Amino acid sequence: MTPLDKALARIDELATPDDWVLAATIRGLLIGYDARWREEQESLTVVKVEEGYQSPLTNIETGRTSRTFTVAGKVDKIVDDNGPVLYDHKTTSSDISDPSGTYWRQLAIDSQASHYELLLLANGTRVNRIVWDVTRKPAISPKQIVKADHTLAIAEGTYCGFDVSEETQAYLHTNQRENGELFGYRVARDAIEQPEKFYARRSVPRTRDQLAEYANELWQVAGDIRNSRRTGEHYRNAGACFNYGRPCQFLSLCDGSDTPDSDRWREKAKKNPELPDWIGGSDVLTNSRLNTFKTCRRLHHYKYNLGIERATEEREEALYFGSLYHEALDAWWIAFDQELNDGNCNEQPSRRDGSRQAEAGLAR
């Protein structure tokens, strides 16, 4: 199987029949991704895929390590490209075609890359650069097929330049609306014809001083989390109640119409579900946790101190899309390196004492 075949097969494994539009969108984007990056990918050596790392939280000014917190994260990809390079996948609805646009300016100060870079450094890997591998989600949906295209698809068995399966050809004899296969091909055609609109791999320069600034900020935020927990002061941020165009899942707790001990809530199996199982403990600082605390301390209290979630959770479509697409990309990347296919990517990294940060000259 080709890398594309493995990526498409992964979507078939994960998506349900009810998710056919989402799955078709991802399939189309994967076809375009393969066309855009396949040749470049063959020159890269994949070292690690979805690897978890953990290190002590270190004060780079004094060298002291925290007695409370550790730092952890799961890194997307480590690639050997004349030295270690960190690749971080992202999906967005924003314009990514302009390198000086607002999306890339925001990534220049995004904390996730600094979090991973610092974590890797503490585990003995100094990356040469960070590459954001970004895919833009299309803003289209399945539609009625115009008569000429419908006639052509039946007569020649093609749609948007792709061969149509026998099953879909039979479907077209009684239907004129795109099914999953046809819609996926339209997404793929657009992505292949406009690669600069849908795909970008770019590095935003980051300096040693920026990494040191993040390390200091990390220590300070950890102190704020500890003090908030000690005093029981978990301030609400009303400005974050409707982030992403929907109410926060904990709004009913904040407005007093519900309580954490009602049967509408349950304890989460893991407070940091994105981390591998070998990284345990409740005092682990991930980038997601840090951002949650900076967004709203009450939200952080519910998610990480109490560790609760809705007993019946509504799915967040953007997160679900990103998760499925990410899984498929993992299959595509792993297929380019047989050694990773043999399972070596699952080895646990060594855990160090954090002194590498001082060795790298971050302490000022």
Tab-separated table of C-alpha atoms in Angstrom:
chain	number	residue	atom	x	y	z
A	1	MET	CA	0.000	0.000	0.000
A	2	THR	CA	1.168	3.513	-0.759
A	3	PRO	CA	1.306	6.173	1.989
A	4	LEU	CA	-1.894	7.650	0.549
A	5	ASP	CA	-3.618	4.261	0.596
A	6	LYS	CA	-2.703	3.806	4.259
A	7	ALA	CA	-3.943	7.284	5.157
A	8	LEU	CA	-7.261	6.738	3.380
A	9	ALA	CA	-7.634	3.315	4.985
A	10	ARG	CA	-7.154	4.910	8.404
A	11	ILE	CA	-10.085	7.236	7.793
A	12	ASP	CA	-12.202	4.264	6.746
A	13	GLU	CA	-11.334	2.611	10.070
A	14	LEU	CA	-12.184	5.618	12.228
A	15	ALA	CA	-15.125	7.410	10.619
A	16	THR	CA	-18.698	6.229	11.073
A	17	PRO	CA	-21.331	6.243	8.293
A	18	ASP	CA	-22.907	9.303	9.915
A	19	ASP	CA	-19.594	11.149	9.448
A	20	TRP	CA	-19.581	10.695	5.676
A	21	VAL	CA	-19.295	14.409	4.845
A	22	LEU	CA	-16.424	14.932	7.280
A	23	ALA	CA	-14.709	11.734	6.096
A	24	ALA	CA	-15.100	12.738	2.445
A	25	THR	CA	-13.603	16.155	3.197
A	26	ILE	CA	-10.598	14.568	4.859
A	27	ARG	CA	-10.164	12.045	2.052
A	28	GLY	CA	-10.097	14.870	-0.483
A	29	LEU	CA	-7.587	16.831	1.580
A	30	LEU	CA	-5.382	13.749	1.957
A	31	ILE	CA	-5.302	13.240	-1.818
A	32	GLY	CA	-4.279	16.876	-2.205
A	33	TYR	CA	-1.736	16.622	0.646
A	34	ASP	CA	-0.125	13.604	-0.985
A	35	ALA	CA	0.090	15.406	-4.333
A	36	ARG	CA	1.554	18.521	-2.691
A	37	TRP	CA	4.159	16.962	-0.391
A	38	ARG	CA	4.952	13.422	-1.634
A	39	GLU	CA	8.087	14.385	-3.562
A	40	GLU	CA	9.445	16.560	-0.764
A	41	GLN	CA	8.618	13.904	1.839
A	42	GLU	CA	10.836	11.350	0.121
A	43	SER	CA	13.884	13.468	1.018
A	44	LEU	CA	13.027	13.542	4.752
A	45	THR	CA	13.924	10.924	7.355
A	46	VAL	CA	11.196	10.464	9.939
A	47	VAL	CA	12.643	9.845	13.409
A	48	LYS	CA	9.646	9.982	15.758
A	49	VAL	CA	5.872	10.095	15.270
A	50	GLU	CA	3.484	11.138	18.054
A	51	GLU	CA	6.102	10.645	20.766
A	52	GLY	CA	5.397	11.573	24.382
A	53	TYR	CA	7.976	13.450	26.452
A	54	GLN	CA	8.157	14.492	30.090
A	55	SER	CA	10.634	16.514	32.109
A	56	PRO	CA	10.858	18.345	35.432
A	57	LEU	CA	9.683	21.945	35.510
A	58	THR	CA	12.885	23.950	35.868
A	59	ASN	CA	13.532	27.539	36.906
A	60	ILE	CA	16.186	28.480	34.355
A	61	GLU	CA	17.379	31.416	36.478
A	62	THR	CA	18.243	29.281	39.507
A	63	GLY	CA	18.356	25.728	38.158
A	64	ARG	CA	15.812	24.675	40.787
A	65	THR	CA	13.188	22.126	39.807
A	66	SER	CA	9.582	22.211	40.941
A	67	ARG	CA	8.514	19.848	43.713
A	68	THR	CA	4.938	20.004	42.381
A	69	PHE	CA	4.833	20.046	38.602
A	70	THR	CA	6.373	18.270	35.653
A	71	VAL	CA	6.143	19.339	32.003
A	72	ALA	CA	4.834	16.999	29.312
A	73	GLY	CA	3.540	16.867	25.779
A	74	LYS	CA	3.130	14.655	22.726
A	75	VAL	CA	5.198	15.901	19.805
A	76	ASP	CA	3.800	15.476	16.302
A	77	LYS	CA	6.915	14.602	14.299
A	78	ILE	CA	10.695	14.705	14.661
A	79	VAL	CA	12.461	14.660	11.289
A	80	ASP	CA	16.146	14.393	10.429
A	81	ASP	CA	16.714	17.101	7.832
A	82	ASN	CA	20.386	18.018	8.318
A	83	GLY	CA	19.655	17.803	12.035
A	84	PRO	CA	16.523	17.422	14.180
A	85	VAL	CA	13.497	19.376	12.923
A	86	LEU	CA	10.140	19.529	14.710
A	87	TYR	CA	7.054	19.306	12.485
A	88	ASP	CA	3.756	20.397	14.021
A	89	HIS	CA	0.468	19.729	12.175
A	90	LYS	CA	-2.348	22.244	12.259
A	91	THR	CA	-5.730	22.610	10.584
A	92	THR	CA	-7.460	25.943	10.230
A	93	SER	CA	-10.250	27.773	8.427
A	94	SER	CA	-8.066	30.894	8.147
A	95	ASP	CA	-6.235	32.138	5.066
A	96	ILE	CA	-2.739	30.599	4.986
A	97	SER	CA	-1.634	31.769	1.548
A	98	ASP	CA	-0.018	35.021	2.746
A	99	PRO	CA	3.210	34.414	4.729
A	100	SER	CA	2.800	37.810	6.382
A	101	GLY	CA	-0.896	37.292	7.133
A	102	THR	CA	-2.472	37.287	10.555
A	103	TYR	CA	-2.493	33.489	10.836
A	104	TRP	CA	1.281	33.231	10.537
A	105	ARG	CA	1.861	36.264	12.756
A	106	GLN	CA	-0.152	34.553	15.469
A	107	LEU	CA	1.871	31.342	15.074
A	108	ALA	CA	5.038	33.355	15.610
A	109	ILE	CA	4.006	33.828	19.250
A	110	ASP	CA	2.136	30.548	19.694
A	111	SER	CA	3.241	28.842	22.910
A	112	GLN	CA	2.883	25.262	21.670
A	113	ALA	CA	6.067	25.264	19.612
A	114	SER	CA	8.073	26.763	22.488
A	115	HIS	CA	6.561	24.215	24.884
A	116	TYR	CA	7.659	21.334	22.652
A	117	GLU	CA	11.070	22.838	21.947
A	118	LEU	CA	11.772	23.310	25.660
A	119	LEU	CA	10.533	19.801	26.438
A	120	LEU	CA	12.742	18.253	23.753
A	121	LEU	CA	15.723	20.238	24.978
A	122	ALA	CA	15.227	18.887	28.503
A	123	ASN	CA	15.271	15.384	26.979
A	124	GLY	CA	18.517	15.957	25.117
A	125	THR	CA	17.309	17.059	21.669
A	126	ARG	CA	18.020	20.564	20.443
A	127	VAL	CA	15.929	21.123	17.303
A	128	ASN	CA	17.342	23.158	14.448
A	129	ARG	CA	13.990	24.650	13.564
A	130	ILE	CA	10.229	24.215	13.859
A	131	VAL	CA	8.049	23.693	10.795
A	132	TRP	CA	4.312	24.285	10.907
A	133	ASP	CA	2.599	21.898	8.507
A	134	VAL	CA	-0.766	23.593	7.992
A	135	THR	CA	-3.855	22.445	6.109
A	136	ARG	CA	-6.773	24.748	5.424
A	137	LYS	CA	-10.234	23.234	5.648
A	138	PRO	CA	-12.434	23.805	2.581
A	139	ALA	CA	-15.587	25.878	2.955
A	140	ILE	CA	-17.725	23.755	0.630
A	141	SER	CA	-20.328	21.037	1.151
A	142	PRO	CA	-21.955	18.329	-1.003
A	143	LYS	CA	-24.117	19.741	-3.806
A	144	GLN	CA	-26.370	18.833	-6.690
A	145	ILE	CA	-24.311	17.817	-9.725
A	146	VAL	CA	-24.914	19.935	-12.793
A	147	LYS	CA	-26.461	18.022	-15.680
A	148	ALA	CA	-23.370	18.053	-17.919
A	149	ASP	CA	-21.107	16.683	-15.177
A	150	HIS	CA	-23.716	14.117	-14.183
A	151	THR	CA	-24.032	12.864	-17.760
A	152	LEU	CA	-20.228	12.700	-18.130
A	153	ALA	CA	-19.824	10.817	-14.856
A	154	ILE	CA	-22.282	8.147	-16.006
A	155	ALA	CA	-20.928	7.918	-19.568
A	156	GLU	CA	-17.180	7.932	-18.796
A	157	GLY	CA	-17.064	6.934	-15.136
A	158	THR	CA	-15.134	10.017	-14.062
A	159	TYR	CA	-15.835	13.015	-11.820
A	160	CYS	CA	-13.544	15.989	-11.253
A	161	GLY	CA	-10.818	14.049	-13.041
A	162	PHE	CA	-11.023	10.925	-10.884
A	163	ASP	CA	-12.272	7.463	-11.762
A	164	VAL	CA	-15.566	6.662	-10.070
A	165	SER	CA	-16.267	3.292	-8.450
A	166	GLU	CA	-18.870	0.929	-9.890
A	167	GLU	CA	-20.972	1.418	-6.775
A	168	THR	CA	-21.074	5.175	-7.265
A	169	GLN	CA	-21.770	4.802	-10.991
A	170	ALA	CA	-24.831	2.738	-10.072
A	171	TYR	CA	-25.791	5.396	-7.517
A	172	LEU	CA	-25.625	8.105	-10.194
A	173	HIS	CA	-28.271	6.409	-12.316
A	174	THR	CA	-30.888	7.331	-9.729
A	175	ASN	CA	-29.269	10.298	-7.936
A	176	GLN	CA	-27.871	13.641	-9.001
A	177	ARG	CA	-26.425	14.744	-5.666
A	178	GLU	CA	-22.823	14.122	-4.609
A	179	ASN	CA	-22.244	11.177	-2.296
A	180	GLY	CA	-19.116	10.834	-0.159
A	181	GLU	CA	-16.887	9.581	-2.956
A	182	LEU	CA	-17.911	12.320	-5.388
A	183	PHE	CA	-17.689	15.105	-2.832
A	184	GLY	CA	-14.236	13.904	-1.761
A	185	TYR	CA	-13.061	14.049	-5.361
A	186	ARG	CA	-14.280	17.637	-5.697
A	187	VAL	CA	-12.381	18.606	-2.546
A	188	ALA	CA	-9.295	16.833	-3.941
A	189	ARG	CA	-9.569	18.598	-7.307
A	190	ASP	CA	-9.750	22.019	-5.648
A	191	ALA	CA	-6.836	21.178	-3.340
A	192	ILE	CA	-4.636	19.935	-6.186
A	193	GLU	CA	-5.454	22.902	-8.401
A	194	GLN	CA	-4.857	25.464	-5.612
A	195	PRO	CA	-2.156	23.957	-3.367
A	196	GLU	CA	-1.050	27.351	-2.045
A	197	LYS	CA	-4.567	27.905	-0.698
A	198	PHE	CA	-4.838	24.607	1.154
A	199	TYR	CA	-1.305	23.624	2.204
A	200	ALA	CA	1.730	25.352	3.654
A	201	ARG	CA	4.887	24.319	5.461
A	202	ARG	CA	6.663	27.275	6.971
A	203	SER	CA	9.110	28.089	9.716
A	204	VAL	CA	8.724	31.217	11.795
A	205	PRO	CA	12.107	32.323	13.219
A	206	ARG	CA	12.468	31.784	16.966
A	207	THR	CA	15.425	32.967	19.030
A	208	ARG	CA	17.091	31.659	22.180
A	209	ASP	CA	15.741	34.697	24.030
A	210	GLN	CA	12.187	33.799	23.001
A	211	LEU	CA	12.640	30.270	24.327
A	212	ALA	CA	14.083	31.624	27.580
A	213	GLU	CA	11.133	34.005	27.853
A	214	TYR	CA	8.745	31.085	27.500
A	215	ALA	CA	10.650	29.036	30.101
A	216	ASN	CA	10.313	31.906	32.579
A	217	GLU	CA	6.640	32.350	31.744
A	218	LEU	CA	6.069	28.625	32.248
A	219	TRP	CA	7.570	28.803	35.738
A	220	GLN	CA	5.482	31.858	36.624
A	221	VAL	CA	2.193	30.372	35.361
A	222	ALA	CA	2.909	27.172	37.293
A	223	GLY	CA	3.272	29.309	40.425
A	224	ASP	CA	-0.067	30.969	39.685
A	225	ILE	CA	-1.723	27.557	39.267
A	226	ARG	CA	-0.298	26.365	42.572
A	227	ASN	CA	-1.405	29.532	44.399
A	228	SER	CA	-4.878	29.390	42.864
A	229	ARG	CA	-5.286	25.838	44.054
A	230	ARG	CA	-3.930	26.659	47.527
A	231	THR	CA	-6.232	29.659	48.059
A	232	GLY	CA	-9.261	28.224	46.251
A	233	GLU	CA	-9.487	31.374	44.134
A	234	HIS	CA	-10.522	30.296	40.657
A	235	TYR	CA	-11.539	33.504	38.931
A	236	ARG	CA	-14.055	33.358	36.108
A	237	ASN	CA	-13.398	35.035	32.772
A	238	ALA	CA	-16.795	35.982	31.371
A	239	GLY	CA	-15.140	36.975	28.121
A	240	ALA	CA	-14.315	33.318	27.436
A	241	CYS	CA	-17.802	31.868	28.009
A	242	PHE	CA	-18.589	31.822	24.282
A	243	ASN	CA	-15.223	31.132	22.694
A	244	TYR	CA	-15.424	29.500	19.248
A	245	GLY	CA	-19.055	30.584	18.849
A	246	ARG	CA	-20.519	28.172	21.390
A	247	PRO	CA	-21.104	28.239	25.156
A	248	CYS	CA	-18.450	26.766	27.419
A	249	GLN	CA	-19.381	23.254	28.545
A	250	PHE	CA	-19.104	24.405	32.186
A	251	LEU	CA	-21.305	27.508	31.841
A	252	SER	CA	-24.135	25.909	33.854
A	253	LEU	CA	-21.732	25.401	36.761
A	254	CYS	CA	-20.510	28.976	36.633
A	255	ASP	CA	-23.999	30.517	36.460
A	256	GLY	CA	-25.222	28.355	39.361
A	257	SER	CA	-27.858	26.386	37.466
A	258	ASP	CA	-25.979	23.127	38.047
A	259	THR	CA	-23.461	21.624	40.487
A	260	PRO	CA	-20.418	19.390	39.904
A	261	ASP	CA	-21.919	16.590	42.005
A	262	SER	CA	-25.079	16.239	39.883
A	263	ASP	CA	-25.546	13.191	37.674
A	264	ARG	CA	-24.879	15.352	34.628
A	265	TRP	CA	-21.146	15.224	35.392
A	266	ARG	CA	-18.592	12.468	35.754
A	267	GLU	CA	-14.913	12.154	36.573
A	268	LYS	CA	-12.667	12.001	33.524
A	269	ALA	CA	-10.678	8.823	32.995
A	270	LYS	CA	-7.589	10.967	32.305
A	271	LYS	CA	-7.040	14.647	33.019
A	272	ASN	CA	-4.622	14.855	30.096
A	273	PRO	CA	-6.106	12.437	27.520
A	274	GLU	CA	-3.719	13.606	24.812
A	275	LEU	CA	-0.729	12.111	26.660
A	276	PRO	CA	0.454	8.481	26.474
A	277	ASP	CA	-0.466	6.287	29.431
A	278	TRP	CA	3.067	6.107	30.815
A	279	ILE	CA	2.919	9.832	31.659
A	280	GLY	CA	0.850	9.826	34.824
A	281	GLY	CA	0.040	12.128	37.714
A	282	SER	CA	-2.319	15.055	38.088
A	283	ASP	CA	0.352	17.760	38.259
A	284	VAL	CA	1.461	17.561	34.643
A	285	LEU	CA	1.670	20.798	32.696
A	286	THR	CA	0.753	20.430	29.042
A	287	ASN	CA	0.390	23.276	26.586
A	288	SER	CA	-3.385	22.705	26.576
A	289	ARG	CA	-3.558	22.927	30.357
A	290	LEU	CA	-1.495	26.110	30.467
A	291	ASN	CA	-3.647	27.760	27.808
A	292	THR	CA	-6.794	26.714	29.675
A	293	PHE	CA	-5.556	28.351	32.867
A	294	LYS	CA	-4.612	31.547	31.040
A	295	THR	CA	-8.028	31.592	29.342
A	296	CYS	CA	-10.148	31.041	32.460
A	297	ARG	CA	-9.077	29.870	35.919
A	298	ARG	CA	-12.515	28.463	36.698
A	299	LEU	CA	-12.458	26.418	33.498
A	300	HIS	CA	-9.033	25.100	34.527
A	301	HIS	CA	-10.388	24.211	37.976
A	302	TYR	CA	-13.183	22.097	36.536
A	303	LYS	CA	-11.032	20.369	33.911
A	304	TYR	CA	-7.809	19.758	35.840
A	305	ASN	CA	-8.401	20.154	39.587
A	306	LEU	CA	-11.785	18.448	39.744
A	307	GLY	CA	-11.158	16.563	36.516
A	308	ILE	CA	-14.802	16.404	35.456
A	309	GLU	CA	-16.651	16.321	32.163
A	310	ARG	CA	-20.263	16.066	31.022
A	311	ALA	CA	-21.711	12.584	31.424
A	312	THR	CA	-23.058	12.942	27.888
A	313	GLU	CA	-20.553	15.012	25.981
A	314	GLU	CA	-21.411	16.921	22.838
A	315	ARG	CA	-18.831	16.501	20.121
A	316	GLU	CA	-16.871	19.583	19.086
A	317	GLU	CA	-16.755	19.287	15.309
A	318	ALA	CA	-13.547	21.299	14.818
A	319	LEU	CA	-11.670	19.154	17.338
A	320	TYR	CA	-13.092	15.949	15.906
A	321	PHE	CA	-12.108	16.956	12.374
A	322	GLY	CA	-8.587	17.831	13.519
A	323	SER	CA	-8.249	14.559	15.412
A	324	LEU	CA	-9.305	12.370	12.464
A	325	TYR	CA	-7.154	14.302	9.997
A	326	HIS	CA	-4.201	14.049	12.373
A	327	GLU	CA	-4.627	10.272	12.676
A	328	ALA	CA	-4.633	9.922	8.900
A	329	LEU	CA	-1.519	12.084	8.550
A	330	ASP	CA	0.263	9.867	11.077
A	331	ALA	CA	-0.442	6.848	8.869
A	332	TRP	CA	0.829	8.757	5.818
A	333	TRP	CA	4.053	9.859	7.544
A	334	ILE	CA	4.809	6.480	9.099
A	335	ALA	CA	4.456	4.829	5.696
A	336	PHE	CA	7.520	6.756	4.511
A	337	ASP	CA	9.746	5.060	7.091
A	338	GLN	CA	9.747	1.275	7.377
A	339	GLU	CA	11.662	1.374	10.633
A	340	LEU	CA	8.788	3.226	12.275
A	341	ASN	CA	6.387	0.707	10.754
A	342	ASP	CA	8.298	-1.977	12.672
A	343	GLY	CA	7.243	-0.316	15.917
A	344	ASN	CA	10.371	1.550	16.978
A	345	CYS	CA	8.401	4.784	17.201
A	346	ASN	CA	6.760	3.495	20.379
A	347	GLU	CA	9.931	3.421	22.451
A	348	GLN	CA	9.808	5.669	25.495
A	349	PRO	CA	12.320	8.533	25.515
A	350	SER	CA	14.867	8.868	28.259
A	351	ARG	CA	13.891	11.195	31.082
A	352	ARG	CA	16.404	13.769	32.176
A	353	ASP	CA	16.726	16.222	35.031
A	354	GLY	CA	16.127	19.402	33.059
A	355	SER	CA	19.750	20.571	33.262
A	356	ARG	CA	19.965	20.544	29.461
A	357	GLN	CA	18.098	23.860	29.503
A	358	ALA	CA	20.920	25.471	31.445
A	359	GLU	CA	23.520	23.759	29.249
A	360	ALA	CA	21.876	25.337	26.204
A	361	GLY	CA	22.429	28.794	27.637
A	362	LEU	CA	18.801	29.695	28.363
A	363	ALA	CA	19.602	30.947	31.873
A	364	ARG	CA	20.481	34.604	31.793
